[in-house]
PDB file of C-alpha atoms in Angstrom:
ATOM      1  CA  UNK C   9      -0.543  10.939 195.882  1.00  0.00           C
ATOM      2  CA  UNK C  10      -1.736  14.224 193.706  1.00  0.00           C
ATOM      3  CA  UNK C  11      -1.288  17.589 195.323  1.00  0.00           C
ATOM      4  CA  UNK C  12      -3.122  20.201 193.863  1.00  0.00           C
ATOM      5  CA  UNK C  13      -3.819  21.254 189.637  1.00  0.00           C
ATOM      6  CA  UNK C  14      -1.672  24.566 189.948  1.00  0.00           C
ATOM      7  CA  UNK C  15       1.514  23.885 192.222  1.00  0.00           C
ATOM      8  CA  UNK C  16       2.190  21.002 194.922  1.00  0.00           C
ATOM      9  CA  UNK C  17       0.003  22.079 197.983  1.00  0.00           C
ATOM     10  CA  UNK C  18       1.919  23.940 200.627  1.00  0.00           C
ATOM     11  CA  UNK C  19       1.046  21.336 202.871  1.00  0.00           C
ATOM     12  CA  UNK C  20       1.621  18.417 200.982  1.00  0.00           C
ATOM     13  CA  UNK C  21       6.239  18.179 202.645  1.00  0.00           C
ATOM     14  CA  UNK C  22       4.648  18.485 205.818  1.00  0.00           C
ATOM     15  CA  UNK C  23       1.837  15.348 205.109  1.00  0.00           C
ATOM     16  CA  UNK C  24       4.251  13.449 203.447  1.00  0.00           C
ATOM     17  CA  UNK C  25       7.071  13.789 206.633  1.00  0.00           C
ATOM     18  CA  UNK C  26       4.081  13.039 209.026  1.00  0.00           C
ATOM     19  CA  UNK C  27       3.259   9.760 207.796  1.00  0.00           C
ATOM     20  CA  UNK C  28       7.089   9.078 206.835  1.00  0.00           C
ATOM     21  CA  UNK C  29       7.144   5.483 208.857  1.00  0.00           C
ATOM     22  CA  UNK C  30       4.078   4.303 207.867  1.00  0.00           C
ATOM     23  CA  UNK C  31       4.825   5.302 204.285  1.00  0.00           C
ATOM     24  CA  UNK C  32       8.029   3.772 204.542  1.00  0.00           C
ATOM     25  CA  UNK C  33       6.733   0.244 205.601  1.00  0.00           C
ATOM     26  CA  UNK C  34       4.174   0.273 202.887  1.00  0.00           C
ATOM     27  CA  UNK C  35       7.119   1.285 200.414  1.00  0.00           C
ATOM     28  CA  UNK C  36       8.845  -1.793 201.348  1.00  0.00           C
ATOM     29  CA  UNK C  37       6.873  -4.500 202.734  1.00  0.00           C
ATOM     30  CA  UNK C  38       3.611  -3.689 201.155  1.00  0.00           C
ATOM     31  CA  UNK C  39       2.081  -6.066 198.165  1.00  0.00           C
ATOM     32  CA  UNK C  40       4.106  -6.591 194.837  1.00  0.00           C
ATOM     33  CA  UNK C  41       6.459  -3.819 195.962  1.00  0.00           C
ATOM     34  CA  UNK C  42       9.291  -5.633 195.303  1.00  0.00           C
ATOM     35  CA  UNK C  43       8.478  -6.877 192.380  1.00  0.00           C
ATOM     36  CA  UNK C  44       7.762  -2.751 191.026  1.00  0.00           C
ATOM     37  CA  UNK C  45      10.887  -1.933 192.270  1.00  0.00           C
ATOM     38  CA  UNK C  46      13.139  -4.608 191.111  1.00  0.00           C
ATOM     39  CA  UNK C  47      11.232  -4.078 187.112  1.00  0.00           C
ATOM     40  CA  UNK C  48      12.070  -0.166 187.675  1.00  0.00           C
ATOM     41  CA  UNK C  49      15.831  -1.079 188.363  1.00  0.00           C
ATOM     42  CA  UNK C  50      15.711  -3.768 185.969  1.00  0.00           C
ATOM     43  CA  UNK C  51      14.372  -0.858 183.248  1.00  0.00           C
ATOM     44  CA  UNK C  52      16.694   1.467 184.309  1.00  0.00           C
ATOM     45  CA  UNK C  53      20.055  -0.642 183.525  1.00  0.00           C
ATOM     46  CA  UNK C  54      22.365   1.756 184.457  1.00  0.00           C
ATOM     47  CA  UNK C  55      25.744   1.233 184.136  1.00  0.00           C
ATOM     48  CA  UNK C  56      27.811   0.147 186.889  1.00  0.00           C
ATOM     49  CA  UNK C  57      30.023   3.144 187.012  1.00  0.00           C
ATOM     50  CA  UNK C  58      26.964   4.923 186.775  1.00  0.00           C
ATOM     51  CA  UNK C  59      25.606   8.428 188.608  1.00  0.00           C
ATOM     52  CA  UNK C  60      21.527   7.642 189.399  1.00  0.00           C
ATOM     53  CA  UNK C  61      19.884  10.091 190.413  1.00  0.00           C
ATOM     54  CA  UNK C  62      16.053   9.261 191.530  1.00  0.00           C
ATOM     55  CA  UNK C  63      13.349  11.913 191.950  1.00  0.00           C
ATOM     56  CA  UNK C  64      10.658  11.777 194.400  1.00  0.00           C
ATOM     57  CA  UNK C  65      13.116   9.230 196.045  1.00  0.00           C
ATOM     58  CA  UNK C  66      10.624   8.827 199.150  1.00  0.00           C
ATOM     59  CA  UNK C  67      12.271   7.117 201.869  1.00  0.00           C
ATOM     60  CA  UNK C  68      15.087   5.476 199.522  1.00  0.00           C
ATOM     61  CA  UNK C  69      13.586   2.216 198.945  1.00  0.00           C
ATOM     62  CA  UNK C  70      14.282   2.066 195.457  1.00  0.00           C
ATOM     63  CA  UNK C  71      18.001   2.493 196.725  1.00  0.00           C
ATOM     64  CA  UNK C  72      18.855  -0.862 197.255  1.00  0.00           C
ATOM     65  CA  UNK C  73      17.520  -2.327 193.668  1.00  0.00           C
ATOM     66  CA  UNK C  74      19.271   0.768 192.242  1.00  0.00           C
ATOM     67  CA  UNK C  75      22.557   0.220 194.005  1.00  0.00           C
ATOM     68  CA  UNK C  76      22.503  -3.705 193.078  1.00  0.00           C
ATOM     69  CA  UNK C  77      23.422  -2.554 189.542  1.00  0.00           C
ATOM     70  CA  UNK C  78      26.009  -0.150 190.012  1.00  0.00           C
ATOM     71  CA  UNK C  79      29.820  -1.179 191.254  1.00  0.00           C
ATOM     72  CA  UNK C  80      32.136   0.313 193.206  1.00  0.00           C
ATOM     73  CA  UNK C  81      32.331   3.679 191.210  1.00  0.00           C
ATOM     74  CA  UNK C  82      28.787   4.143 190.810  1.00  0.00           C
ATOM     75  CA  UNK C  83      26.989   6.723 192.864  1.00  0.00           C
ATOM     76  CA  UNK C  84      23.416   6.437 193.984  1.00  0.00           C
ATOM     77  CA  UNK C  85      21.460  10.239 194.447  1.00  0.00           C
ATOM     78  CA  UNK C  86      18.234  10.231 196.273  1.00  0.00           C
ATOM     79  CA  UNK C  87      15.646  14.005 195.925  1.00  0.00           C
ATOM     80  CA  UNK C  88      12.673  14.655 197.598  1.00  0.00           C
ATOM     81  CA  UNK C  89      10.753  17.451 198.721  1.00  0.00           C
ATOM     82  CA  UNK C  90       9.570  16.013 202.005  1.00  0.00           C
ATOM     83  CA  UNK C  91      12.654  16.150 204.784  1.00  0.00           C
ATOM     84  CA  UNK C  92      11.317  13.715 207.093  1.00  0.00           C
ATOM     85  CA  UNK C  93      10.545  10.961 204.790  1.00  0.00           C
ATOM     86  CA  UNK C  94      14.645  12.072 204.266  1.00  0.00           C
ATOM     87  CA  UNK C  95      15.253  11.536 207.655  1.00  0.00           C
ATOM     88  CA  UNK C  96      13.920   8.019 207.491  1.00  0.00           C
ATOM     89  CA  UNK C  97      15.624   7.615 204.309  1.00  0.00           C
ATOM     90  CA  UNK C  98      19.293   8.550 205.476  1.00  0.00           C
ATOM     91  CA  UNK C  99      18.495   6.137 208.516  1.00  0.00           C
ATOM     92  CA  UNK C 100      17.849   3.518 206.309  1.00  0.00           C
ATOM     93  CA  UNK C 101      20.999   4.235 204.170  1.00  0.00           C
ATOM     94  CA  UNK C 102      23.311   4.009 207.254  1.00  0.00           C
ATOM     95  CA  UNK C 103      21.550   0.359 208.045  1.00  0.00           C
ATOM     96  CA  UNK C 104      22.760  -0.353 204.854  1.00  0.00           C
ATOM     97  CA  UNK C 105      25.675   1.157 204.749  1.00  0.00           C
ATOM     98  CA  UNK C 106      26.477  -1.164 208.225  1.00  0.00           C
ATOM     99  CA  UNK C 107      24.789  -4.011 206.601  1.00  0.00           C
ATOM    100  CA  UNK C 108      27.012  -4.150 203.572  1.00  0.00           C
ATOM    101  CA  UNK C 109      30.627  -3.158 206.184  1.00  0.00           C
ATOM    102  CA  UNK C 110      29.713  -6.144 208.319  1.00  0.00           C
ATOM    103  CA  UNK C 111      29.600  -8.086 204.965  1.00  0.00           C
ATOM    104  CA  UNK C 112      32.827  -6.800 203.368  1.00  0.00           C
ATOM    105  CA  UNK C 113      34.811  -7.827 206.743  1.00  0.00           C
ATOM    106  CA  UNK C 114      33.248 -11.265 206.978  1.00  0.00           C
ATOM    107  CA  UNK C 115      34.246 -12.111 203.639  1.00  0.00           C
ATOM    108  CA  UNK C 116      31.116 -11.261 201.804  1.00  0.00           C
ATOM    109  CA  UNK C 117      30.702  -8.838 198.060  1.00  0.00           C
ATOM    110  CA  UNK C 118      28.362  -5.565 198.104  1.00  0.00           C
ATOM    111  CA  UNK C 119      28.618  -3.029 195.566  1.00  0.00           C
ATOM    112  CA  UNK C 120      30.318  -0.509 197.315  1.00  0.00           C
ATOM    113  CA  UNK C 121      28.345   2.029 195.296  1.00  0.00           C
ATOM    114  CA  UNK C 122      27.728   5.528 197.213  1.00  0.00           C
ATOM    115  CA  UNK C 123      24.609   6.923 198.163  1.00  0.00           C
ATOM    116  CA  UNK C 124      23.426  10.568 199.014  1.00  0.00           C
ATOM    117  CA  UNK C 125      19.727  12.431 199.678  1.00  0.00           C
ATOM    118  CA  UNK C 126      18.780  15.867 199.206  1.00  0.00           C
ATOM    119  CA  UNK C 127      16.126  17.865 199.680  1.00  0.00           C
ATOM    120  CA  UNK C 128      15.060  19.238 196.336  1.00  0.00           C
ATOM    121  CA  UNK C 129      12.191  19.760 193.588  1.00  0.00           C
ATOM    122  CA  UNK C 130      11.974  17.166 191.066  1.00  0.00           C
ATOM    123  CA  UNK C 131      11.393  19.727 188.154  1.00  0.00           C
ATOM    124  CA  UNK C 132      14.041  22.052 189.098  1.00  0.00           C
ATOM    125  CA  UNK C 133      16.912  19.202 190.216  1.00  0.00           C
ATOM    126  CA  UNK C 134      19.628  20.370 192.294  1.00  0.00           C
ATOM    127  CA  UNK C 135      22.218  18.903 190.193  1.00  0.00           C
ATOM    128  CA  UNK C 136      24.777  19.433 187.506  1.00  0.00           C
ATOM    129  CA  UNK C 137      23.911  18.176 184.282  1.00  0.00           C
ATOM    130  CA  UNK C 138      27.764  16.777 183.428  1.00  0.00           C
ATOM    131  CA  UNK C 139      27.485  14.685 186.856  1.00  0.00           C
ATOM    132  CA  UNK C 140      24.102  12.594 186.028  1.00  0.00           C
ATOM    133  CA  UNK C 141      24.132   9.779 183.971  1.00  0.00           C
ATOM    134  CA  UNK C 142      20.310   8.583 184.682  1.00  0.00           C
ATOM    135  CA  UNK C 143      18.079   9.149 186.539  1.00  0.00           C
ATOM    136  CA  UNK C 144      14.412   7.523 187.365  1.00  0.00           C
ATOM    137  CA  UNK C 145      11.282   8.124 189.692  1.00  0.00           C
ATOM    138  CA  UNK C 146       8.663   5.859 191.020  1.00  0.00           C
ATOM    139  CA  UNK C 147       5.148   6.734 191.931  1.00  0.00           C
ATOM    140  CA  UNK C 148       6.025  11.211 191.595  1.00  0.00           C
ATOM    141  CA  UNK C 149       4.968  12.229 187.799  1.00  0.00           C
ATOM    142  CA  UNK C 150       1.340  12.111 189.150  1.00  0.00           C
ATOM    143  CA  UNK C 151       2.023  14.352 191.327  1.00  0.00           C
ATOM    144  CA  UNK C 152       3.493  16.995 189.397  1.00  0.00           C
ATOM    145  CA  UNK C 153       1.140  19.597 188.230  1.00  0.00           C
ATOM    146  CA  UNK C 154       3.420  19.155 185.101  1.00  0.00           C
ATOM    147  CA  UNK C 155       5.015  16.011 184.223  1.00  0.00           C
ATOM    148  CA  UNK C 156       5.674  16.295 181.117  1.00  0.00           C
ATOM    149  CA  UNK C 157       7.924  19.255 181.420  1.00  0.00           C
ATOM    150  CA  UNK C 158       9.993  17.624 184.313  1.00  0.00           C
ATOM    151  CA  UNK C 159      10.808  14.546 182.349  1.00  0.00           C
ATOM    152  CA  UNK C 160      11.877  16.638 179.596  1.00  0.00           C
ATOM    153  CA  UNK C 161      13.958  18.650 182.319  1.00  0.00           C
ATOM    154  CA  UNK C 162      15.333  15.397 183.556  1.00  0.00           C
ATOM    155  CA  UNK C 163      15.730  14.376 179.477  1.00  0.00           C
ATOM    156  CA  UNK C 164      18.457  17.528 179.456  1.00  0.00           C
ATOM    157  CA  UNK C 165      19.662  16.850 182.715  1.00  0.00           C
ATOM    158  CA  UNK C 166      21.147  13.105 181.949  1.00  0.00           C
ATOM    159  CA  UNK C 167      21.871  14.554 178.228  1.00  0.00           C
ATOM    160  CA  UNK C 168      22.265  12.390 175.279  1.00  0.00           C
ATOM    161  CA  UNK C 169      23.085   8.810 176.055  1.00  0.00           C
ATOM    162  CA  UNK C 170      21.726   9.292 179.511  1.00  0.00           C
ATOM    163  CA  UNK C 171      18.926   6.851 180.695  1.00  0.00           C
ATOM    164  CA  UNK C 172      15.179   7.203 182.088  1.00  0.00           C
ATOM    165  CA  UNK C 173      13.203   5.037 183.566  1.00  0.00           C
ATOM    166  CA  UNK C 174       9.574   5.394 185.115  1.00  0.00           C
ATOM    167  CA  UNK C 175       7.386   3.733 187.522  1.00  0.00           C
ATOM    168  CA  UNK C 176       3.782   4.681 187.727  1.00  0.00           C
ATOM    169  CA  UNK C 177       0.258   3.191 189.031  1.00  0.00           C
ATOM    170  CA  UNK C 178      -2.693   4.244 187.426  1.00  0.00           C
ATOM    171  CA  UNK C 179      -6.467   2.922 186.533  1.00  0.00           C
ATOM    172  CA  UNK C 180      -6.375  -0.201 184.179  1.00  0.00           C
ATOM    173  CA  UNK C 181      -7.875  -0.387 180.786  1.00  0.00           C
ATOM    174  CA  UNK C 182      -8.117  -4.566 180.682  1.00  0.00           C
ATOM    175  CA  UNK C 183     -10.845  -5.750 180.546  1.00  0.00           C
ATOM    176  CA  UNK C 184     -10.809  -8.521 183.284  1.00  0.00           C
ATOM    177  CA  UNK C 185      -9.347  -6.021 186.131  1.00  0.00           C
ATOM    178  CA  UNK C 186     -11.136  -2.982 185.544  1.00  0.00           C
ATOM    179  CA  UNK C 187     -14.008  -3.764 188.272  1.00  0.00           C
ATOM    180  CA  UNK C 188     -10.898  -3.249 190.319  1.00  0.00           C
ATOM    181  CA  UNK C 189     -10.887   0.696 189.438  1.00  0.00           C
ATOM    182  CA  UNK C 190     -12.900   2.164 192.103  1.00  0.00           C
ATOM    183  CA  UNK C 191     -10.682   0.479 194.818  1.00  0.00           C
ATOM    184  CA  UNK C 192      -7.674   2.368 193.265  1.00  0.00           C
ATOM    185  CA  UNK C 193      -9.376   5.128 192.999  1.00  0.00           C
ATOM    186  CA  UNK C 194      -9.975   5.118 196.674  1.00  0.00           C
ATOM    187  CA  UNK C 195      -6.162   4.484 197.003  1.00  0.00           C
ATOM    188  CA  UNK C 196      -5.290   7.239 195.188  1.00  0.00           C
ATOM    189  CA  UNK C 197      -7.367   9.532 197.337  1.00  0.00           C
ATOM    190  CA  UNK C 198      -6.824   7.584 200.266  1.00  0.00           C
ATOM    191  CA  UNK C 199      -2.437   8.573 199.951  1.00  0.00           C
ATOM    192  CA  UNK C 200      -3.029  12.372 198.891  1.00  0.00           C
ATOM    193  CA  UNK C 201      -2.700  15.308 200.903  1.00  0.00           C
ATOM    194  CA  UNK C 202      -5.971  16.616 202.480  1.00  0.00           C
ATOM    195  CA  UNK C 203      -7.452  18.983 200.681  1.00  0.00           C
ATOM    196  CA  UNK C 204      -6.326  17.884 197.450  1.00  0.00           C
ATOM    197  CA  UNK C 205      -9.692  16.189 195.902  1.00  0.00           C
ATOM    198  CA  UNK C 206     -11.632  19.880 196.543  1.00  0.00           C
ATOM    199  CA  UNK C 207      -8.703  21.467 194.641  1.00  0.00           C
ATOM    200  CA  UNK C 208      -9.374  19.726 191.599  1.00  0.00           C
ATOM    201  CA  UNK C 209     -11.607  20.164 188.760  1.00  0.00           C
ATOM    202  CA  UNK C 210     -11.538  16.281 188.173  1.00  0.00           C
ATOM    203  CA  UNK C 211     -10.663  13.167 190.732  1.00  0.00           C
ATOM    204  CA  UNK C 212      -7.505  12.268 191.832  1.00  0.00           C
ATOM    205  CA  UNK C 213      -7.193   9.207 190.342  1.00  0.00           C
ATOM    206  CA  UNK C 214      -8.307  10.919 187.105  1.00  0.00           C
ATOM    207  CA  UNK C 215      -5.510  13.720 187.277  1.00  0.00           C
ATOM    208  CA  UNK C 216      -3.059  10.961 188.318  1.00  0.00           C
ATOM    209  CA  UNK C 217      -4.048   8.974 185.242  1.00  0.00           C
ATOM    210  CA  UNK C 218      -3.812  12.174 182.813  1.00  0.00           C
ATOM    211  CA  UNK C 219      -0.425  13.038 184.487  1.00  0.00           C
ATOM    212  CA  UNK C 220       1.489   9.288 184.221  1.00  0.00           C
ATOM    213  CA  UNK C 221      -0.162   9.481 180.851  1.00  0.00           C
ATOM    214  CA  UNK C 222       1.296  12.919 179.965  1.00  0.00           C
ATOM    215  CA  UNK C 223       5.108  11.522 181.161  1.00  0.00           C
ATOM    216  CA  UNK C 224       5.161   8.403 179.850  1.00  0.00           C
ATOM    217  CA  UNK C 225       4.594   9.750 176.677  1.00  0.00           C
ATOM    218  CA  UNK C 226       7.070  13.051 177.516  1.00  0.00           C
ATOM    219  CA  UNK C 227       9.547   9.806 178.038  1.00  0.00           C
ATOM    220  CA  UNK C 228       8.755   8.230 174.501  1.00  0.00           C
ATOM    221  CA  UNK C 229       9.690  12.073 172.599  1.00  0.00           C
ATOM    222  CA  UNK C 230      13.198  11.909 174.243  1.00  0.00           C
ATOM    223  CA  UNK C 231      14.093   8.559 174.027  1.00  0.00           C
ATOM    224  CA  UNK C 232      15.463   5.914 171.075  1.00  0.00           C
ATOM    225  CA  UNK C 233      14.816   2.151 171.967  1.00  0.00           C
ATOM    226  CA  UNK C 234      11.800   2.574 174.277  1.00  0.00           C
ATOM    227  CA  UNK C 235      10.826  -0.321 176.476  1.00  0.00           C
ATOM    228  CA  UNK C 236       7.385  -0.572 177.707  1.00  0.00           C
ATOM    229  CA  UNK C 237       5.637  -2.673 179.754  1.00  0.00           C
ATOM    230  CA  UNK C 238       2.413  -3.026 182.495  1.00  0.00           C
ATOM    231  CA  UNK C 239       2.284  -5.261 185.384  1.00  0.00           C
ATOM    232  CA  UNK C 240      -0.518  -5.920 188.291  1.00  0.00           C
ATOM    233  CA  UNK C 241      -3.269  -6.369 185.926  1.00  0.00           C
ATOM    234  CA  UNK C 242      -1.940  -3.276 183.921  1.00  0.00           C
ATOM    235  CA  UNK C 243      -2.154  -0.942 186.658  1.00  0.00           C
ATOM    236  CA  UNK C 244       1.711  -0.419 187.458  1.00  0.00           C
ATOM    237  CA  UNK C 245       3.233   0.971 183.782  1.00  0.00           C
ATOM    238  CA  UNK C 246       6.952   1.115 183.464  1.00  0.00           C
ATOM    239  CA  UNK C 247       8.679   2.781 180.558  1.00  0.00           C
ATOM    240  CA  UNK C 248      12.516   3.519 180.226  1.00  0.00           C
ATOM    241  CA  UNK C 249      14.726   4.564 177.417  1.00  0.00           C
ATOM    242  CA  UNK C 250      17.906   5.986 176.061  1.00  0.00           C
ATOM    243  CA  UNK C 251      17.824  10.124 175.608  1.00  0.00           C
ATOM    244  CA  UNK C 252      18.348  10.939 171.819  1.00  0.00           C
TER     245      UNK C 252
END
């Protein structure tokens, strides 16, 4: 989950492609994952005419809880770095895509929103700034070395108006779950590239704590009407806003 302090490691596209299908049923069958996903959507609240992009997009599950909220016009934009959790991505997208065709003929309503994926850096996006209208990312400020400038980037990029929305895990502070620390901590290291825990001055988990810390707040500058809220026993944070 946290490639190295300086600059995502060199190997870290080529980790995340090789374990693309098992990352991709842990994205959406795993524990709670729904539930994330539907409160980062739910956040979001795009409108339905809306242009989404989502950084760190993964294999696109957060596509289909995205899409649910846009109509017809709206557009759903997938980035990542990685090209074959892409690949698994754009296969998914098609099954959808088929899924929602066989509805519309036997009589059945989808959105009808469009979706695309490109390969691209989350803190320079590949995008015009008059063609976004908000954007989100689950589980990828932690592993920027830093986050806080890319949500600011993404601030400019959906403009004034524009919405953010975040999805993060990190170490609990209540009191009842914290025994439950040391397991996440082995999580953390558990999902990052190898290398990355003798590249750091400090632990994964507490880089990846420091850096959701370090957007959230990033998120809270730029935005009016800030909603915040924890879930899992306070390790999954979501925050989303309006930009000012």
């Amino acid at each position: 989950m946290v490639p190295s302090r300086d600059r995502p490691d060199p190997s870290a596209p080529e980790f995340y492609t090789r374990i693309a299908r098992a990352y991709d049923a842990l994205a959406r069958r795993g524990p709670f994952v729904a539930t994330l996903r539907r409160a980062l959507a739910d956040a979001l609240d795009p409108a339905t005419n809306a242009t989404v992009v989502e950084f760190g997009c993964g294999t696109g599950a957060n596509r289909p809880y995205v899409e649910d909220r846009l109509g017809a016009d709206g557009t759903y934009v997938g980035v990542d770095f990685a090209p074959g959790v892409l690949h698994v991505a754009r296969e998914r997208g098609r099954e959808r895509e088929r899924e929602r065709d066989e509805g519309d003929r036997d009589g059945g309503s989808g959105t009808g929103a469009a979706g695309h994926f490109v390969r691209g850096d989350a803190t320079r996006p590949p995008l015009r700034p008059d063609a976004v209208d908000a954007c989100c990312g689950a589980f990828v400020v932690g592993m920027l070395p830093e986050p806080a400038a890319a949500v600011r980037e993404w601030a400019d990029l959906v403009g004034p108006g524009g919405r953010i929305a975040l999805l993060d895990l990190a170490r609990t502070t209540r009191s009842g779950w914290r025994a439950l620390n040391p397991a996440f901590d082995l999580f953390v290291r558990a999902g990052s590239p190898p290398g990355t825990a003798k590249s750091l001055e400090l632990s994964p988990a507490t880089v990846q704590d420091e850096r959701v810390a370090a957007a959230h707040r990033a998120l809270r500058e730029a935005c009016a009407d800030v909603e915040y809220r924890t879930l899992l026993g306070g390790f999954a944070r979501v925050s989303a806003g309006t930009v000012e």
